[in-house]
Short mmCIF file of C-alpha atoms in Angstrom, two decimals:
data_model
loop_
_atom_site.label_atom_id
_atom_site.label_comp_id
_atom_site.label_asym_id
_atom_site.label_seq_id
_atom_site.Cartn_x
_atom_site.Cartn_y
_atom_site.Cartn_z
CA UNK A 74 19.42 9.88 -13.14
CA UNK A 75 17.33 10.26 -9.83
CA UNK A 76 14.38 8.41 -9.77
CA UNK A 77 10.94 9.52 -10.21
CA UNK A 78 7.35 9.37 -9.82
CA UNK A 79 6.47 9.37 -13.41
CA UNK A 80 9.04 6.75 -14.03
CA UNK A 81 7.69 4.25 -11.82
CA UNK A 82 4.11 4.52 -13.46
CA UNK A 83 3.56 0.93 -14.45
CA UNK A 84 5.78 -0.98 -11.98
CA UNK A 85 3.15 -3.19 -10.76
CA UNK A 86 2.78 -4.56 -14.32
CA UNK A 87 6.64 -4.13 -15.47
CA UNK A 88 8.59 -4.98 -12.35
CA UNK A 89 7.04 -6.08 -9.10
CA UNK A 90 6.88 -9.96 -9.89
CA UNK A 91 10.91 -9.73 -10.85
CA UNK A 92 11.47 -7.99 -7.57
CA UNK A 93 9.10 -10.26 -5.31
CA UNK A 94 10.85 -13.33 -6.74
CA UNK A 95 14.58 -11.53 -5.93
CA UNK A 96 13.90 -10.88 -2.78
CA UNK A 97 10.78 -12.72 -1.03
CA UNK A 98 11.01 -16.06 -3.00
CA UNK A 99 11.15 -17.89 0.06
CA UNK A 100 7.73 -16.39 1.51
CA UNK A 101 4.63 -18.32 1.86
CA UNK A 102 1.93 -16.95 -0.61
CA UNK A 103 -1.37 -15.13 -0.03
CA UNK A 104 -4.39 -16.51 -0.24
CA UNK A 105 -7.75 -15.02 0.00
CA UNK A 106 -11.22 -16.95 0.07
CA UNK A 107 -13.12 -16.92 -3.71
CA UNK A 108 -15.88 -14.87 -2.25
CA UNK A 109 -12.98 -11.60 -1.26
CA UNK A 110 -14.84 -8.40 -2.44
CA UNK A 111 -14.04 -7.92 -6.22
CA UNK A 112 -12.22 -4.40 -6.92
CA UNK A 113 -13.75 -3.72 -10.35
CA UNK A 114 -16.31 -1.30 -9.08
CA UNK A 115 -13.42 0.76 -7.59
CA UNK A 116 -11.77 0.08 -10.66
CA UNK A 117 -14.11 2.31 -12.11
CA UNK A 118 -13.62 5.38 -10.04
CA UNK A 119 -9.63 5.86 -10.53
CA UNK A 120 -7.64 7.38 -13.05
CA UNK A 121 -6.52 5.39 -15.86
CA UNK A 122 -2.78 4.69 -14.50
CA UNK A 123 -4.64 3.62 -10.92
CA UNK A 124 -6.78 1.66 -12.32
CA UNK A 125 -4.19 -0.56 -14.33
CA UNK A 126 -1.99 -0.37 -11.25
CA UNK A 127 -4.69 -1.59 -8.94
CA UNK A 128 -6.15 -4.10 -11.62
CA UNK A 129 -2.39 -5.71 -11.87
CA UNK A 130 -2.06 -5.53 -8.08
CA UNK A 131 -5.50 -7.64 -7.60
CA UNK A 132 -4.88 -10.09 -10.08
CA UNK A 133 -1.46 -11.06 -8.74
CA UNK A 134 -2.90 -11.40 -5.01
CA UNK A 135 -5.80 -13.32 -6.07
CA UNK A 136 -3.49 -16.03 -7.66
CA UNK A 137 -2.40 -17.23 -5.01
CA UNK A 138 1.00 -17.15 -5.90
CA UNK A 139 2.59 -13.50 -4.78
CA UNK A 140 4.67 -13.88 -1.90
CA UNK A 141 3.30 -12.56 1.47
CA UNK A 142 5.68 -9.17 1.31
CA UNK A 143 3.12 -7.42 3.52
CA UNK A 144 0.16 -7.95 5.25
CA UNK A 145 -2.62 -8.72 2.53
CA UNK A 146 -5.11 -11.46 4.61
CA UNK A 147 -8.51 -12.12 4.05
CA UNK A 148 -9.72 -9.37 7.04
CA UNK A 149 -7.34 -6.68 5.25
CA UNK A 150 -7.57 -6.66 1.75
CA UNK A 151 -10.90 -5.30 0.47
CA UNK A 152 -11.98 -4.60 4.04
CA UNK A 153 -15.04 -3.86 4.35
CA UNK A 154 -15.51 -0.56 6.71
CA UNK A 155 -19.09 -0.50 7.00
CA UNK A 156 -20.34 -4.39 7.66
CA UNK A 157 -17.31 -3.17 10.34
CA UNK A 158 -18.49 -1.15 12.14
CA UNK A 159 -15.69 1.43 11.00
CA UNK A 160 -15.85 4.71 10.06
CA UNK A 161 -13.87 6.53 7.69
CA UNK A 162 -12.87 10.49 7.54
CA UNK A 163 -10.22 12.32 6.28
CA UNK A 164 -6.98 14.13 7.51
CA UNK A 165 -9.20 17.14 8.53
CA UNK A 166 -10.90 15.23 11.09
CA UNK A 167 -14.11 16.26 10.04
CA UNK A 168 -15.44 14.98 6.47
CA UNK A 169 -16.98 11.86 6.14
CA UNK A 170 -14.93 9.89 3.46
CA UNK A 171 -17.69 6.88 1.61
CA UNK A 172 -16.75 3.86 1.95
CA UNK A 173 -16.88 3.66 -2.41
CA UNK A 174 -13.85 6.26 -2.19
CA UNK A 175 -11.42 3.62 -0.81
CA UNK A 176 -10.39 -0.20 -1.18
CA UNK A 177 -7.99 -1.52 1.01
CA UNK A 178 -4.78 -3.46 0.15
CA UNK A 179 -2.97 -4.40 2.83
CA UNK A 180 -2.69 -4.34 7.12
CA UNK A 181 0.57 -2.24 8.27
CA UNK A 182 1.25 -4.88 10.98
CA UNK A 183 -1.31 -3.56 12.97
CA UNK A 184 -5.28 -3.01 12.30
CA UNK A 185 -4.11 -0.15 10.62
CA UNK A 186 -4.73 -0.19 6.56
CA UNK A 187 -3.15 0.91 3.26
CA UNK A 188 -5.82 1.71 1.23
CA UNK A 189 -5.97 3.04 -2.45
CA UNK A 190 -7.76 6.47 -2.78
CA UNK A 191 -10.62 7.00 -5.26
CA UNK A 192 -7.51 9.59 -6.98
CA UNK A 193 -5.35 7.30 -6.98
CA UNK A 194 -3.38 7.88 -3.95
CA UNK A 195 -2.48 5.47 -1.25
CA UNK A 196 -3.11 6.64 2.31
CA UNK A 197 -2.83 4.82 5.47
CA UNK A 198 -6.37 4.39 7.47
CA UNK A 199 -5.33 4.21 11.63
CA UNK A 200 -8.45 2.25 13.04
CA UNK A 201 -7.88 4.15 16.40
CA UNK A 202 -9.44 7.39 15.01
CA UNK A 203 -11.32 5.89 12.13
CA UNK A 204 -8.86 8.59 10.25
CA UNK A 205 -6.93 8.53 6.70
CA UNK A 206 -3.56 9.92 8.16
CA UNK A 207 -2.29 13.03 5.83
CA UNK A 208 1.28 12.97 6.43
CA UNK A 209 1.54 9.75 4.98
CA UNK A 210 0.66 9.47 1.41
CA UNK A 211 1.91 8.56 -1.89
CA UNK A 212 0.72 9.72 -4.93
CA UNK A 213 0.60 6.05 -6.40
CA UNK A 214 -0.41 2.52 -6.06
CA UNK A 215 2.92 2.21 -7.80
CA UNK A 216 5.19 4.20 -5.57
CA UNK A 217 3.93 2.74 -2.83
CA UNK A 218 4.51 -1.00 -3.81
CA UNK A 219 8.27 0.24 -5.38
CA UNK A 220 8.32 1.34 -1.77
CA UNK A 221 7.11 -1.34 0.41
CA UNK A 222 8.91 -3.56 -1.15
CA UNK A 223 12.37 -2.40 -0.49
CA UNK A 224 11.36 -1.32 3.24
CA UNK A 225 10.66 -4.69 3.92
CA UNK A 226 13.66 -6.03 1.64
CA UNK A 227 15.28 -3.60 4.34
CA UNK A 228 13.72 -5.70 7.38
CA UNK A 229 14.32 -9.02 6.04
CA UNK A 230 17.95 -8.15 5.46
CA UNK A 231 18.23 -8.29 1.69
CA UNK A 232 18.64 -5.13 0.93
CA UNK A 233 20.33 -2.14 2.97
CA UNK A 234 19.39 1.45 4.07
CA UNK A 235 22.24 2.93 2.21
CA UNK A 236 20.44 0.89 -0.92
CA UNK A 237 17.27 2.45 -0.91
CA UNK A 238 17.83 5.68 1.33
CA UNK A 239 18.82 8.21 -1.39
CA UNK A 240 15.78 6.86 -4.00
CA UNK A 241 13.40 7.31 -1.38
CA UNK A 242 14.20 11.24 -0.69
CA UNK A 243 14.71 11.04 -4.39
CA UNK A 244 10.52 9.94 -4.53
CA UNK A 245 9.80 12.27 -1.33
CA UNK A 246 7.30 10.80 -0.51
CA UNK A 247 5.49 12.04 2.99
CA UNK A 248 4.43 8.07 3.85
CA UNK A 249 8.46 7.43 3.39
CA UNK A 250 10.21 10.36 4.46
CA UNK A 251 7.96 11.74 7.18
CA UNK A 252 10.37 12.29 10.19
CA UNK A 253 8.21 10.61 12.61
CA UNK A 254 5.94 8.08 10.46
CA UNK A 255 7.85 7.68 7.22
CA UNK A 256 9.22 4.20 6.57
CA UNK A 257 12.93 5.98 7.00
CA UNK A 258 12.45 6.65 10.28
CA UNK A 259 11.35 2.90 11.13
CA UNK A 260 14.96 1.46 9.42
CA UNK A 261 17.20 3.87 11.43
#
């Protein structure tokens, strides 16, 4: 059965920590300072599924004991655009996004963020242009995570392309599959 969206709707909660200790036991974990800007008041602008997503997500980085998978530091996660300096529109180039709309999770490797959209989509903020990049999205917190995961699982060698490749045109999702900026592209 090919894998999709719907069914990953509650892998931060159901399957993330099994994964993480599979495949990234051996990483340090995050830490973030005490004072990190809380998420609840974002919390309150998503969809249900988001929310619990994004709560489950913030819990397990604030323990101090998920494994550092991806870039989530103390200047990336919750950043905050405006005591920044930084601006924030979307794909169009043109309309002001607020900074309430978004809550960032994680760096890309680069001052470049993932950040969770107020709908519940994850979008990648380039810090160049200030822009939230439209060809590559996913349409969860969830799907993303299922994805990041494996990409780097990919990187670190514990996992191969022809593992992952199929489920992630399965998922077609434009921040994986996009010919020039999906995560595909960056494994071949």
């Amino acid at each position: 059965m090919a894998l999709t969206v719907a069914g990953l709707t509650g892998y931060v909660d159901r399957d993330l920590d099994a994964d993480l200790a599979r495949w990234f036991a051996d990483e340090p974990p995050i830490s973030l300072p005490a004072d990190t800007r809380p998420v609840e008041p974002f919390l309150e602008r998503l969809p249900a599924d988001a929310a619990r997503a994004l709560a489950a997500f913030d819990q397990r980085v604030r323990s101090g004991k998920m494994p550092q998978f991806i870039d989530v530091y103390d200047w990336s996660y919750a950043f905050a655009f405006g005591e920044n300096e930084c601006g924030i529109v979307d794909s169009d180039y043109e309309t002001q996004v607020p900074e309430e709309d978004v809550f960032a999770i994680a760096a890309d490797g680069s001052a470049n963020l993932h950040v969770v959209l107020a709908d519940g989509r994850v979008a990648h903020w380039f810090h160049e242009e200030e822009v939230l990049e439209g060809d590559t999205r996913y349409d969860t917190l969830d799907v993303f995570l299922w994805s990041i995961v494996r990409y780097q699982a990919v990187r670190a060698g514990r996992l191969t392309l022809a593992e992952i490749e199929a489920d992630f045109r399965a998922l077609d999702q434009p921040g994986a599959v996009h010919p020039e900026l999906g995560l595909l592209r960056y494994l071949k």
